[in-house]
Coordinates of C-alpha atoms (C1' of nucleotides) and ligand atoms in Angstrom, one line a residue:
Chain A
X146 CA -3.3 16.6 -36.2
X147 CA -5.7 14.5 -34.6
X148 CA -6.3 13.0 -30.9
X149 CA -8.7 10.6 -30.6
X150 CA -9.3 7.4 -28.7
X151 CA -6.9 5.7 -30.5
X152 CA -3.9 8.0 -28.9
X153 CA -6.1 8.0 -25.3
X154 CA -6.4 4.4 -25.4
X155 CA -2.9 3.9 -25.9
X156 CA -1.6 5.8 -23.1
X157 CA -4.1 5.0 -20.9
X158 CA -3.0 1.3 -21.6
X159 CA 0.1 2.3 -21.1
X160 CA -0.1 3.9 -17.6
X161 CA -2.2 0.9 -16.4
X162 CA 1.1 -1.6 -17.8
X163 CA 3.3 1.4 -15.3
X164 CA 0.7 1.3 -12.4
X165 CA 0.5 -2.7 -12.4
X166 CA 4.4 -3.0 -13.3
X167 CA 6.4 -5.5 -10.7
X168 CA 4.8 -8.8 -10.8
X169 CA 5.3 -10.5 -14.3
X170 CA 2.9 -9.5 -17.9
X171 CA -0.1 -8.3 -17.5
X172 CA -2.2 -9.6 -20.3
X173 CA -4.6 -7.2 -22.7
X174 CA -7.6 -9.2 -21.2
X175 CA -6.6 -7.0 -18.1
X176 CA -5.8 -4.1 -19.3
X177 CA -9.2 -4.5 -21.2
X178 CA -11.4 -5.1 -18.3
X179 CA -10.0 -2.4 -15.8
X180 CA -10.1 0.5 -18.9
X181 CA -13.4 -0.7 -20.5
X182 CA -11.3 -0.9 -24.0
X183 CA -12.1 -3.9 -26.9
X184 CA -9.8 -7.0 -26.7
X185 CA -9.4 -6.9 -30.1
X186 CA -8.7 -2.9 -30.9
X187 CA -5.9 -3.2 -27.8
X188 CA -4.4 -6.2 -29.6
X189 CA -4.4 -3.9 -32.8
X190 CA -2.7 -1.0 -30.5
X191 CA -0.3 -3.2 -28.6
X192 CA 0.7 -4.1 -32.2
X193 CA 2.2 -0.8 -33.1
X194 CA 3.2 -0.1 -29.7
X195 CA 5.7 -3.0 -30.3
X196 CA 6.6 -2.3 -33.3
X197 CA 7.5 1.1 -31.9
X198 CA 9.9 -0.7 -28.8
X199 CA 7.8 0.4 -26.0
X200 CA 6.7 -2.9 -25.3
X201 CA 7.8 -6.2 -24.7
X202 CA 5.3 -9.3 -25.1
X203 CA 5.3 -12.5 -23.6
X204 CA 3.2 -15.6 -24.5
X205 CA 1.3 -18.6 -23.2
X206 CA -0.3 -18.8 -20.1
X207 CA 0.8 -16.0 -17.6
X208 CA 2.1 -14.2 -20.4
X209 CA 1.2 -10.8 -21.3
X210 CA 2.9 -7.2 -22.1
X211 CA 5.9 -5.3 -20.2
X212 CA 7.0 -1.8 -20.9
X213 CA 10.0 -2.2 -22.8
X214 CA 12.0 0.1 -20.7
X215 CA 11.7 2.3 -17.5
X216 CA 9.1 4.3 -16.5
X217 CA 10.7 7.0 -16.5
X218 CA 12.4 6.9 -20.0
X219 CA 8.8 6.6 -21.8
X220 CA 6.7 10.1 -22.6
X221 CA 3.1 10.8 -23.7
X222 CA 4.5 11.8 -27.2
X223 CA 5.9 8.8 -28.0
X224 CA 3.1 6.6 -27.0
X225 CA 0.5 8.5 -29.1
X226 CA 3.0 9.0 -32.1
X227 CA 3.3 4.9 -32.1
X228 CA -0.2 4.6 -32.7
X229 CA -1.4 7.9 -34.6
X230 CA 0.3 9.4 -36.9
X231 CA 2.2 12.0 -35.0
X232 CA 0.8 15.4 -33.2
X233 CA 2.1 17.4 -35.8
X234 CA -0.7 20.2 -36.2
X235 CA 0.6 21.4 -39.9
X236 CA -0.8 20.4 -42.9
X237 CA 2.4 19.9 -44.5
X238 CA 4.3 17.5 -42.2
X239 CA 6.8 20.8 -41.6
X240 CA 7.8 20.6 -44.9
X241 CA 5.8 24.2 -45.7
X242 CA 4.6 23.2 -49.2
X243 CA 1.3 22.8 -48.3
X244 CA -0.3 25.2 -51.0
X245 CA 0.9 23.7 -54.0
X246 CA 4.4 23.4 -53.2
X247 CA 4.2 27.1 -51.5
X248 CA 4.2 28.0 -47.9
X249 CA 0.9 28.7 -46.5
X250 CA -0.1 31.9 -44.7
X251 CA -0.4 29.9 -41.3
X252 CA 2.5 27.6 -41.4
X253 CA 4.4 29.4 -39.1
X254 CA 1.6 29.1 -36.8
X255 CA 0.8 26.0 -37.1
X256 CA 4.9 24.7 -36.6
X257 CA 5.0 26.8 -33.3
X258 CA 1.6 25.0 -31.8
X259 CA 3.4 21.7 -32.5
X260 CA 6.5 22.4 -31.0
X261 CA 4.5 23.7 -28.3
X262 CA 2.0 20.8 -28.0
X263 CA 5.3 18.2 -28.5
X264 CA 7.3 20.0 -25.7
X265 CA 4.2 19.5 -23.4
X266 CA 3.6 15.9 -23.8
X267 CA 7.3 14.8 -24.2
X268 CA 7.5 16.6 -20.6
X269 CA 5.4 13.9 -18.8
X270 CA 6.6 10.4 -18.5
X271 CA 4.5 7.6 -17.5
X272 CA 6.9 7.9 -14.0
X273 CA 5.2 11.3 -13.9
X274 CA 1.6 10.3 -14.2
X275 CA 1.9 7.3 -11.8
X276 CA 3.1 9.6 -9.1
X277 CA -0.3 12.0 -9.8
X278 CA -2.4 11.7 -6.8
X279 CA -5.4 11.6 -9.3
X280 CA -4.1 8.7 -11.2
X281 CA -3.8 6.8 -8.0
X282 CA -7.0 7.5 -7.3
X283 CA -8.8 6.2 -10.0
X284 CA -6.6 3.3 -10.6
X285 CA -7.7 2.9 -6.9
X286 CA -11.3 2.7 -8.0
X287 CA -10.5 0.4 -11.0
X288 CA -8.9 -2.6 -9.3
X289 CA -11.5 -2.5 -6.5
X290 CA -14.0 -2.5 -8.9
X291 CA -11.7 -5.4 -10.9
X292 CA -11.5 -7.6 -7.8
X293 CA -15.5 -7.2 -7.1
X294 CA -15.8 -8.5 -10.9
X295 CA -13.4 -11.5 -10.1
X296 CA -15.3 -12.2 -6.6
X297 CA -19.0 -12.5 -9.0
X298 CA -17.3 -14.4 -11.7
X299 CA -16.1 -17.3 -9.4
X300 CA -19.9 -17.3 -8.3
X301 CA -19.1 -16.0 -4.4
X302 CA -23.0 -15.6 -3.0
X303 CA -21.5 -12.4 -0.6
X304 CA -21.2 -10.7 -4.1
X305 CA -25.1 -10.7 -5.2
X306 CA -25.6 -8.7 -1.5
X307 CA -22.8 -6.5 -1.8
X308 CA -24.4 -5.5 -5.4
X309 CA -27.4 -5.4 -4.5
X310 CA -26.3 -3.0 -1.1
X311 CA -25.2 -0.6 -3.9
Chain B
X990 CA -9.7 16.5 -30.2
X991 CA -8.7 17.4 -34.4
X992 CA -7.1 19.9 -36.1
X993 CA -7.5 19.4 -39.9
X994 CA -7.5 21.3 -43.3
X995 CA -11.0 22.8 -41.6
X996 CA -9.7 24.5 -38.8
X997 CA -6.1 25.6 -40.6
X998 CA -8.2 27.2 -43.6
X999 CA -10.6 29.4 -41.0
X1000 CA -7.7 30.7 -39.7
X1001 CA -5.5 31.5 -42.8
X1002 CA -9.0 32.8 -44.4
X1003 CA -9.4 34.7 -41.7
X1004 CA -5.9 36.2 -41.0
X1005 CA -6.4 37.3 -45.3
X1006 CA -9.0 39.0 -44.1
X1007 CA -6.9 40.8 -41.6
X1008 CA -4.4 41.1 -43.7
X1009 CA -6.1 42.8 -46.5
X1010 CA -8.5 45.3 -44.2
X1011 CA -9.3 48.9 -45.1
X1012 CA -10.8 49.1 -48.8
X1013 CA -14.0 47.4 -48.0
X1014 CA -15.7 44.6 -48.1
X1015 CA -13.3 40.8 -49.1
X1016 CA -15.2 38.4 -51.2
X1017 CA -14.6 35.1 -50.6
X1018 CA -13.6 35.1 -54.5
X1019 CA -10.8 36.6 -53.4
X1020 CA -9.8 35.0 -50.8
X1021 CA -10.1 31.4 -52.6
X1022 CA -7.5 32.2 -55.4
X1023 CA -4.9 33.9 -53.2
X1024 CA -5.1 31.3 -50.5
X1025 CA -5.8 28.2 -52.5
X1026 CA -9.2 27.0 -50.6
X1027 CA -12.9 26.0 -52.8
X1028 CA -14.8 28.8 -52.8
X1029 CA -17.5 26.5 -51.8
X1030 CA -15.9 25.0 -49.0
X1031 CA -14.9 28.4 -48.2
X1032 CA -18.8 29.4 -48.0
X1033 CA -19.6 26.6 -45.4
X1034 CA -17.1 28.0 -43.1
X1035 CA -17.9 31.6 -43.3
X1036 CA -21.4 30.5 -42.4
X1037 CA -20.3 29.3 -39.2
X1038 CA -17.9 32.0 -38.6
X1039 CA -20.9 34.1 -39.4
X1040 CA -22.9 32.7 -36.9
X1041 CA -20.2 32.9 -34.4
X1042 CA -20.0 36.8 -34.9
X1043 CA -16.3 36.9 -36.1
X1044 CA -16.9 38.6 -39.7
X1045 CA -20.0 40.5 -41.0
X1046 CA -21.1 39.9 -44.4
X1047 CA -21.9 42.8 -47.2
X1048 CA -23.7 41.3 -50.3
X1049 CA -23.9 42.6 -53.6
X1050 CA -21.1 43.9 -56.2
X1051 CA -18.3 44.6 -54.4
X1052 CA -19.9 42.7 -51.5
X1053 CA -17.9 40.3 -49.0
X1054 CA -16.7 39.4 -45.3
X1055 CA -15.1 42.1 -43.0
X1056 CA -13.9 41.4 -39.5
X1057 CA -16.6 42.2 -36.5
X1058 CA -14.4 43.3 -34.3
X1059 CA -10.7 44.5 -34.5
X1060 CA -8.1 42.6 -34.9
X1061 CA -6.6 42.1 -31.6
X1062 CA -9.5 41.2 -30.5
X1063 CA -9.5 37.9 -32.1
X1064 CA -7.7 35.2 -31.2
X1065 CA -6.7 31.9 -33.1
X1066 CA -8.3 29.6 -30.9
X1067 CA -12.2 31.0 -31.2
X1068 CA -12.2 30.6 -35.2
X1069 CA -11.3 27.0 -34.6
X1070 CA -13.7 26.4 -32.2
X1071 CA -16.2 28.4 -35.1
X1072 CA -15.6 25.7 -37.2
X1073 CA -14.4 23.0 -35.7
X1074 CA -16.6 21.6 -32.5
X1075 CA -13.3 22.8 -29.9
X1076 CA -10.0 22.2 -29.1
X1077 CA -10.9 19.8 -26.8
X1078 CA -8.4 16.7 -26.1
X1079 CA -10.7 15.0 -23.7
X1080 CA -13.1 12.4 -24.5
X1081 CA -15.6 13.7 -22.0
X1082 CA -15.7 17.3 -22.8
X1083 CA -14.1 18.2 -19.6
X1084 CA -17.1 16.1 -17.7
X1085 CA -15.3 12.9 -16.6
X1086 CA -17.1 10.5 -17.5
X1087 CA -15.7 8.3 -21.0
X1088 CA -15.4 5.0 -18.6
X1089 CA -19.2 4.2 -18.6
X1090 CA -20.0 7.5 -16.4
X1091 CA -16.5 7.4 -14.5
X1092 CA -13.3 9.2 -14.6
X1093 CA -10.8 7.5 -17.1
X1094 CA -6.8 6.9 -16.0
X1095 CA -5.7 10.0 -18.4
X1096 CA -8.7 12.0 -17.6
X1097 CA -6.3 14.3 -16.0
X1098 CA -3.4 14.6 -18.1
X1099 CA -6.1 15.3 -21.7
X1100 CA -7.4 18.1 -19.5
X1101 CA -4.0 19.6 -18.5
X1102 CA -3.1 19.0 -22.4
X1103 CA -6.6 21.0 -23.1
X1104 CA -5.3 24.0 -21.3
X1105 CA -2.1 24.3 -22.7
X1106 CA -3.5 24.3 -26.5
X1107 CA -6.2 26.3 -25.4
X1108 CA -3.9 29.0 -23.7
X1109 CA -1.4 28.9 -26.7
X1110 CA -3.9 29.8 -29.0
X1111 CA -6.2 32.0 -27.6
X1112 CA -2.9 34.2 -26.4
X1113 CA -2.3 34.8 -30.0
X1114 CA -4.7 37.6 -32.2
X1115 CA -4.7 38.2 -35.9
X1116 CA -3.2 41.4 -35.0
X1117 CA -0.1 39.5 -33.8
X1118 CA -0.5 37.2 -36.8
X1119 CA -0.5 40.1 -39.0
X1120 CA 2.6 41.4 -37.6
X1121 CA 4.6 38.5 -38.0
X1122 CA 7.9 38.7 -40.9
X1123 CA 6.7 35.2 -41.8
X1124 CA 3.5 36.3 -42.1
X1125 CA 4.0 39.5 -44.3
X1126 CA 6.8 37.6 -46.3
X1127 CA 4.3 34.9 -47.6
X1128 CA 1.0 37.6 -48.0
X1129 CA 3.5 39.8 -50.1
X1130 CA 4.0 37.1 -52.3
X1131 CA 0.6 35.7 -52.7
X1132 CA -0.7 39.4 -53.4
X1133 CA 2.4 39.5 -56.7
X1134 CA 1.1 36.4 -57.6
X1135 CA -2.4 37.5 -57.5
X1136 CA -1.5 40.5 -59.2
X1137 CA -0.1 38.3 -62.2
X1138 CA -3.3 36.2 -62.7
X1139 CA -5.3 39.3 -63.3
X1140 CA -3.0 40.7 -65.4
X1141 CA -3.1 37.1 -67.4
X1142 CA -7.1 36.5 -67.0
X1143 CA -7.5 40.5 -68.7
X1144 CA -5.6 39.5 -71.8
X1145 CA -2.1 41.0 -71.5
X1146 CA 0.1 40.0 -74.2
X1147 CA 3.2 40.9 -71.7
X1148 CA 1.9 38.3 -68.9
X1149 CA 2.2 35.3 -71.4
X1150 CA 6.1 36.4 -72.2
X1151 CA 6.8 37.4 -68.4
X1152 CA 5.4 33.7 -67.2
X1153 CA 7.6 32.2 -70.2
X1154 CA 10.7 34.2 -68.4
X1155 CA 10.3 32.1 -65.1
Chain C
dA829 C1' -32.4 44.1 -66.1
dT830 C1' -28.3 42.3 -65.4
dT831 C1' -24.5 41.2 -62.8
dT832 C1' -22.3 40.3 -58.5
dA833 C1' -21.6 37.7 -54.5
dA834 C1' -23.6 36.1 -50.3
dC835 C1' -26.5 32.4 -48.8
dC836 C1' -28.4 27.6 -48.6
dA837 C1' -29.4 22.5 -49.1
dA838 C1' -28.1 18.3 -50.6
dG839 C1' -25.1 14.9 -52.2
dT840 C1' -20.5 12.4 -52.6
dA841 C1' -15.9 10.0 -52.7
dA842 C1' -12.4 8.9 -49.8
dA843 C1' -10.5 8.4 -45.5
dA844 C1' -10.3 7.5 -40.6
dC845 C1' -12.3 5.5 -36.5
dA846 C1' -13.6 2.0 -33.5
dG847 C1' -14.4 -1.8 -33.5
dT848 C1' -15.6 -7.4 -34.8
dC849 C1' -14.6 -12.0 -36.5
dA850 C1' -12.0 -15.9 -37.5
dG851 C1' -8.0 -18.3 -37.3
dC852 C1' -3.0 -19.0 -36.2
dT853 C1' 1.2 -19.6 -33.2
dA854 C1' 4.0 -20.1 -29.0
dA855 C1' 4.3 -21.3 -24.2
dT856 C1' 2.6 -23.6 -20.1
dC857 C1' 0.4 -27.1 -17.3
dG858 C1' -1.9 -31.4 -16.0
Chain D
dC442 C1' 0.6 -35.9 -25.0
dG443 C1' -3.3 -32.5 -25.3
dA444 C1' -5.8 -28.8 -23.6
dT445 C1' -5.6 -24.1 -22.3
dT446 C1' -3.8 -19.6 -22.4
dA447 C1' -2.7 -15.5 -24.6
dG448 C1' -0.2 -13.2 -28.1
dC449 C1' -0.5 -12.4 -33.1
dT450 C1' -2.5 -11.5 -37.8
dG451 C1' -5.6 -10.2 -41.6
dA452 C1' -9.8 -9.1 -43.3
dC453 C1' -13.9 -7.0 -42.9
dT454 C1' -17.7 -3.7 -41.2
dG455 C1' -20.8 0.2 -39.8
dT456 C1' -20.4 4.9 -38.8
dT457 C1' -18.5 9.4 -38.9
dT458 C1' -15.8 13.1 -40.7
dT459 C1' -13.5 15.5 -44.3
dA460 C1' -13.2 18.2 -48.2
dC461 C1' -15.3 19.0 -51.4
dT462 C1' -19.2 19.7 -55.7
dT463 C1' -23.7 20.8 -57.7
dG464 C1' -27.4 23.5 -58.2
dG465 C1' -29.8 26.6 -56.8
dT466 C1' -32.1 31.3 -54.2
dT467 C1' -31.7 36.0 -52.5
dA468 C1' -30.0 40.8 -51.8
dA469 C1' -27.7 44.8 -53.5
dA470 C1' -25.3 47.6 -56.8
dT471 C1' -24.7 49.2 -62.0
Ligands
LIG2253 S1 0.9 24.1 -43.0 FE1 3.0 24.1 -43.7 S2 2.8 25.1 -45.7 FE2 0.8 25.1 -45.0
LIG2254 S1 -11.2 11.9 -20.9 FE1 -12.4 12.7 -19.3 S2 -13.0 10.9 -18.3 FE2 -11.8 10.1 -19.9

DNA sequence: ATTTAACCAAGTAAAACAGTCAGCTAATCG
DNA sequence: CGATTAGCTGACTGTTTTACTTGGTTAAAT
């Protein structure tokens, strides 16, 4: 079992697609610049989550990604299961032949912390982590920092003070 | 966060330790054939289970690894975090701060996820481990099958005929 | 003195991670 | 039409981790 960035990054794009949900795609140049991820290693992500029908993608200008289906009918699990492997902490995929076709000592163990790490993330759909109170406060944070990034792109003078007040 | 071949072996190494308490000192010799691990690779991660002050070492002839403390009082969760660096699903260590010094979107939800593993595991001791019919079914017949190889490696002309019989 | 088994350091092949780079295709807009 | 946008794809790269192996040294028992 393993939970890297690759499984954060995925969700995390996922609940900014849920929080931003409503008015057409949102495009991975987006998602990239409000959750500091690579262009490029999204497009990679967004790949599998496709394959995986939890997204939809549209293209050309305006274009972008839309979740696939509700809110409400997509969980944690299945996001990072798209992109990783699977959280399946045994060595042996459940199969319990992992010492040379034997059970090992600890499968048992190992079966019951994946049922028990599966039932926790399968629990929480990205519904549930857009109605967190700390969610919305950082995705708060990240479009008002966002919208002072589009404000200095387009070369507004105000923006150089309002830096610089910081 | 990762929980590999590294972590699964300190545990299983350790529960045949539990699991074969009472006549002395276990040598790691031991411990590779019945469980299947290098003893090499087993060496590395007695050394940091060593350090952590979960087994003592006797060297010597008839030398090996016991428990330091009793079995209940260790749980699954600190020989992982022995070995591997913890069973930590953030990407801050708990701080905050992946997102260039700021809190990320899932911040919140890695942490929750951190807890739950964390309070799985660490709920469960060798002792329990030990206890298990799973547990006793599989040590039972690693222990026959230990039995046999000695038998074998000392020369008995009956081993050759009863491994021709299965 | 020899054997046993813990202890230690270094190296290694293979895999995974976290990207980058370069180029392509489909849709929109002027 | 052509330029731009943004999704799509494949290959490639540096770094880290994994799961070992090799080759020793040291402490204790026989
Ligand atoms: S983890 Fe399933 S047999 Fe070892
Ligand atoms: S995981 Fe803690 S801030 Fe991102």
């Amino acid at each position: 079992m393993r939970l890297t960035t690759k499984g954060r990054y995925a969700v995390t794009a996922m609940l900014d697609l849920a929080l931003h949900e409503g008015r057409g795609p949102i495009s991975l140049a987006d998602i990239s610049e409000r959750q500091g991820i690579s262009l490029s290693y999204l497009e990679q992500l967004f790949a599998k989550l496709r394959r995986n029908d939890l997204v939809r993608s549209v293209r050309g200008p305006g274009g972008g990604y839309q979740l696939s289906r509700e809110q409400g009918r997509i969980n944690v699990a299945e996001v990072i299961d798209a992109v990783n492997e699977s959280v399946d902490a045994t060595g042996c995929h459940g199969k319990g032949d992992c010492q040379s076709g034997q059970t090992c000592l600890t499968h048992h163990l190992w079966c019951d912390l994946s049922d028990q790490i599966h039932a926790f993330l399968s629990s929480i759909s990205l519904c549930d982590l857009v109605k967190r109170k700390d969610v919305q406060e950082v995705a708060l944070r990240q479009d008002r920092e966002r919208a002072d990034q589009l404000i200095m792109s387009t070369g507004e003078p105000a923006s150089a003070e309002r830096k610089a007040a910081v």
